[in-house]
PDB file of C-alpha atoms in Angstrom:
ATOM      1  CA  UNK A   1       6.172  75.371 -35.699  1.00  0.00           C
ATOM      2  CA  UNK A   2       4.038  73.066 -33.673  1.00  0.00           C
ATOM      3  CA  UNK A   3       5.838  70.511 -31.613  1.00  0.00           C
ATOM      4  CA  UNK A   4       4.433  67.028 -31.452  1.00  0.00           C
ATOM      5  CA  UNK A   5       4.433  65.429 -28.094  1.00  0.00           C
ATOM      6  CA  UNK A   6       4.048  61.775 -27.518  1.00  0.00           C
ATOM      7  CA  UNK A   7       1.186  61.460 -25.149  1.00  0.00           C
ATOM      8  CA  UNK A   8       1.009  58.233 -23.221  1.00  0.00           C
ATOM      9  CA  UNK A   9      -2.017  56.996 -21.492  1.00  0.00           C
ATOM     10  CA  UNK A  10      -1.032  56.079 -17.971  1.00  0.00           C
ATOM     11  CA  UNK A  11      -3.803  53.543 -17.322  1.00  0.00           C
ATOM     12  CA  UNK A  12      -3.603  51.227 -20.364  1.00  0.00           C
ATOM     13  CA  UNK A  13      -0.581  49.191 -21.468  1.00  0.00           C
ATOM     14  CA  UNK A  14       0.039  48.922 -25.193  1.00  0.00           C
ATOM     15  CA  UNK A  15      -1.829  46.150 -27.006  1.00  0.00           C
ATOM     16  CA  UNK A  16       0.174  42.962 -27.685  1.00  0.00           C
ATOM     17  CA  UNK A  17       0.428  42.000 -31.333  1.00  0.00           C
ATOM     18  CA  UNK A  18       1.666  38.607 -32.471  1.00  0.00           C
ATOM     19  CA  UNK A  19       3.205  38.182 -35.860  1.00  0.00           C
ATOM     20  CA  UNK A  20       2.608  35.095 -37.973  1.00  0.00           C
ATOM     21  CA  UNK A  21       5.952  33.656 -36.855  1.00  0.00           C
ATOM     22  CA  UNK A  22       5.064  34.352 -33.235  1.00  0.00           C
ATOM     23  CA  UNK A  23       1.752  32.503 -33.559  1.00  0.00           C
ATOM     24  CA  UNK A  24       3.492  29.523 -35.162  1.00  0.00           C
ATOM     25  CA  UNK A  25       6.027  29.366 -32.338  1.00  0.00           C
ATOM     26  CA  UNK A  26       3.412  29.899 -29.639  1.00  0.00           C
ATOM     27  CA  UNK A  27       1.116  27.151 -30.962  1.00  0.00           C
ATOM     28  CA  UNK A  28       3.474  24.899 -32.929  1.00  0.00           C
ATOM     29  CA  UNK A  29       6.231  24.369 -30.368  1.00  0.00           C
ATOM     30  CA  UNK A  30       3.949  22.885 -27.687  1.00  0.00           C
ATOM     31  CA  UNK A  31       2.274  20.698 -30.331  1.00  0.00           C
ATOM     32  CA  UNK A  32       5.636  19.328 -31.498  1.00  0.00           C
ATOM     33  CA  UNK A  33       6.703  18.639 -27.909  1.00  0.00           C
ATOM     34  CA  UNK A  34       3.372  16.921 -27.190  1.00  0.00           C
ATOM     35  CA  UNK A  35       3.697  14.750 -30.317  1.00  0.00           C
ATOM     36  CA  UNK A  36       7.257  13.741 -29.331  1.00  0.00           C
ATOM     37  CA  UNK A  37       6.059  12.820 -25.832  1.00  0.00           C
ATOM     38  CA  UNK A  38       3.163  10.753 -27.185  1.00  0.00           C
ATOM     39  CA  UNK A  39       5.429   8.910 -29.636  1.00  0.00           C
ATOM     40  CA  UNK A  40       7.963   8.177 -26.902  1.00  0.00           C
ATOM     41  CA  UNK A  41       5.314   6.815 -24.550  1.00  0.00           C
ATOM     42  CA  UNK A  42       3.747   4.774 -27.338  1.00  0.00           C
ATOM     43  CA  UNK A  43       7.086   3.177 -28.136  1.00  0.00           C
ATOM     44  CA  UNK A  44       7.779   2.491 -24.483  1.00  0.00           C
ATOM     45  CA  UNK A  45       4.398   0.933 -23.793  1.00  0.00           C
ATOM     46  CA  UNK A  46       4.296  -1.165 -26.980  1.00  0.00           C
ATOM     47  CA  UNK A  47       7.844  -2.460 -26.630  1.00  0.00           C
ATOM     48  CA  UNK A  48       7.983  -6.175 -27.491  1.00  0.00           C
ATOM     49  CA  UNK A  49      11.031  -6.806 -25.301  1.00  0.00           C
ATOM     50  CA  UNK A  50       9.864  -8.682 -22.279  1.00  0.00           C
ATOM     51  CA  UNK A  51      11.810 -11.041 -20.055  1.00  0.00           C
ATOM     52  CA  UNK A  52       9.248 -13.419 -18.599  1.00  0.00           C
ATOM     53  CA  UNK A  53       6.053 -13.124 -16.636  1.00  0.00           C
ATOM     54  CA  UNK A  54       7.091 -15.721 -14.079  1.00  0.00           C
ATOM     55  CA  UNK A  55      10.212 -17.623 -13.076  1.00  0.00           C
ATOM     56  CA  UNK A  56       8.757 -20.775 -14.646  1.00  0.00           C
ATOM     57  CA  UNK A  57       8.744 -19.006 -18.019  1.00  0.00           C
ATOM     58  CA  UNK A  58      12.525 -18.673 -17.995  1.00  0.00           C
ATOM     59  CA  UNK A  59      14.669 -21.206 -19.821  1.00  0.00           C
ATOM     60  CA  UNK A  60      18.241 -22.086 -19.011  1.00  0.00           C
ATOM     61  CA  UNK A  61      20.691 -22.496 -21.864  1.00  0.00           C
ATOM     62  CA  UNK A  62      22.651 -25.700 -21.317  1.00  0.00           C
ATOM     63  CA  UNK A  63      26.355 -24.901 -21.512  1.00  0.00           C
ATOM     64  CA  UNK A  64      29.713 -26.589 -21.231  1.00  0.00           C
ATOM     65  CA  UNK A  65      33.055 -25.038 -20.353  1.00  0.00           C
ATOM     66  CA  UNK A  66      35.765 -24.975 -23.017  1.00  0.00           C
ATOM     67  CA  UNK A  67      39.406 -23.857 -22.696  1.00  0.00           C
ATOM     68  CA  UNK A  68      40.700 -21.847 -25.644  1.00  0.00           C
ATOM     69  CA  UNK A  69      43.766 -23.503 -27.177  1.00  0.00           C
ATOM     70  CA  UNK A  70      46.643 -21.547 -28.804  1.00  0.00           C
ATOM     71  CA  UNK A  71      45.719 -20.484 -32.336  1.00  0.00           C
ATOM     72  CA  UNK A  72      42.039 -21.267 -31.813  1.00  0.00           C
ATOM     73  CA  UNK A  73      39.375 -18.734 -32.773  1.00  0.00           C
ATOM     74  CA  UNK A  74      35.710 -18.358 -31.972  1.00  0.00           C
ATOM     75  CA  UNK A  75      34.947 -19.640 -35.456  1.00  0.00           C
ATOM     76  CA  UNK A  76      36.856 -22.879 -34.790  1.00  0.00           C
ATOM     77  CA  UNK A  77      35.241 -23.311 -31.377  1.00  0.00           C
ATOM     78  CA  UNK A  78      31.780 -22.731 -32.865  1.00  0.00           C
ATOM     79  CA  UNK A  79      32.444 -25.345 -35.553  1.00  0.00           C
ATOM     80  CA  UNK A  80      33.520 -27.927 -32.965  1.00  0.00           C
ATOM     81  CA  UNK A  81      30.706 -27.264 -30.511  1.00  0.00           C
ATOM     82  CA  UNK A  82      27.769 -27.382 -32.932  1.00  0.00           C
ATOM     83  CA  UNK A  83      28.744 -28.330 -36.490  1.00  0.00           C
ATOM     84  CA  UNK A  84      25.093 -28.496 -37.605  1.00  0.00           C
ATOM     85  CA  UNK A  85      24.378 -24.807 -36.903  1.00  0.00           C
ATOM     86  CA  UNK A  86      25.671 -21.737 -38.689  1.00  0.00           C
ATOM     87  CA  UNK A  87      28.942 -20.799 -36.923  1.00  0.00           C
ATOM     88  CA  UNK A  88      27.916 -17.132 -36.879  1.00  0.00           C
ATOM     89  CA  UNK A  89      24.879 -17.931 -34.743  1.00  0.00           C
ATOM     90  CA  UNK A  90      26.974 -20.048 -32.360  1.00  0.00           C
ATOM     91  CA  UNK A  91      29.559 -17.235 -32.094  1.00  0.00           C
ATOM     92  CA  UNK A  92      26.784 -14.774 -31.171  1.00  0.00           C
ATOM     93  CA  UNK A  93      25.663 -17.157 -28.427  1.00  0.00           C
ATOM     94  CA  UNK A  94      29.229 -17.559 -27.122  1.00  0.00           C
ATOM     95  CA  UNK A  95      29.822 -13.790 -27.078  1.00  0.00           C
ATOM     96  CA  UNK A  96      26.548 -13.211 -25.201  1.00  0.00           C
ATOM     97  CA  UNK A  97      27.116 -16.028 -22.697  1.00  0.00           C
ATOM     98  CA  UNK A  98      30.620 -14.822 -21.837  1.00  0.00           C
ATOM     99  CA  UNK A  99      30.087 -11.063 -22.233  1.00  0.00           C
ATOM    100  CA  UNK A 100      33.058 -10.846 -24.597  1.00  0.00           C
ATOM    101  CA  UNK A 101      34.198  -7.435 -25.765  1.00  0.00           C
ATOM    102  CA  UNK A 102      34.985  -7.319 -29.514  1.00  0.00           C
ATOM    103  CA  UNK A 103      34.785 -11.123 -29.763  1.00  0.00           C
ATOM    104  CA  UNK A 104      38.458 -11.717 -28.954  1.00  0.00           C
ATOM    105  CA  UNK A 105      39.678 -14.749 -27.010  1.00  0.00           C
ATOM    106  CA  UNK A 106      43.054 -15.584 -25.479  1.00  0.00           C
ATOM    107  CA  UNK A 107      44.716 -19.016 -25.147  1.00  0.00           C
ATOM    108  CA  UNK A 108      43.872 -20.581 -21.784  1.00  0.00           C
ATOM    109  CA  UNK A 109      40.661 -18.567 -21.425  1.00  0.00           C
ATOM    110  CA  UNK A 110      37.640 -20.478 -20.113  1.00  0.00           C
ATOM    111  CA  UNK A 111      34.484 -20.004 -22.192  1.00  0.00           C
ATOM    112  CA  UNK A 112      30.937 -21.179 -21.684  1.00  0.00           C
ATOM    113  CA  UNK A 113      29.566 -22.489 -24.962  1.00  0.00           C
ATOM    114  CA  UNK A 114      26.017 -23.626 -25.701  1.00  0.00           C
ATOM    115  CA  UNK A 115      25.526 -27.368 -25.509  1.00  0.00           C
ATOM    116  CA  UNK A 116      23.170 -29.115 -27.943  1.00  0.00           C
TER     117      UNK A 116
END
């Protein structure tokens, strides 16, 4: 019985073969990463949020200081301060001006509220 011997060629490494899945990963993964990078940079560079070009472009919101009375809510304060505006918009302004967490106020607390 003849024995078969695996003969290896010492000078040449075996040829690399890529499967279809391997080609997709090799080409597709860098393309997906490149697309994500381009979209991120596009969003960053086209962002409409912009403070001001110069200090003269900034506006100051006129405010007054109000002390919260017992049983008073932001809704009541907003109605007193600017009865012509929607109280929800005034509440948003009050929360932003005072950096309130969860929109809660305590009696005796000093709040800055927008002045007309």
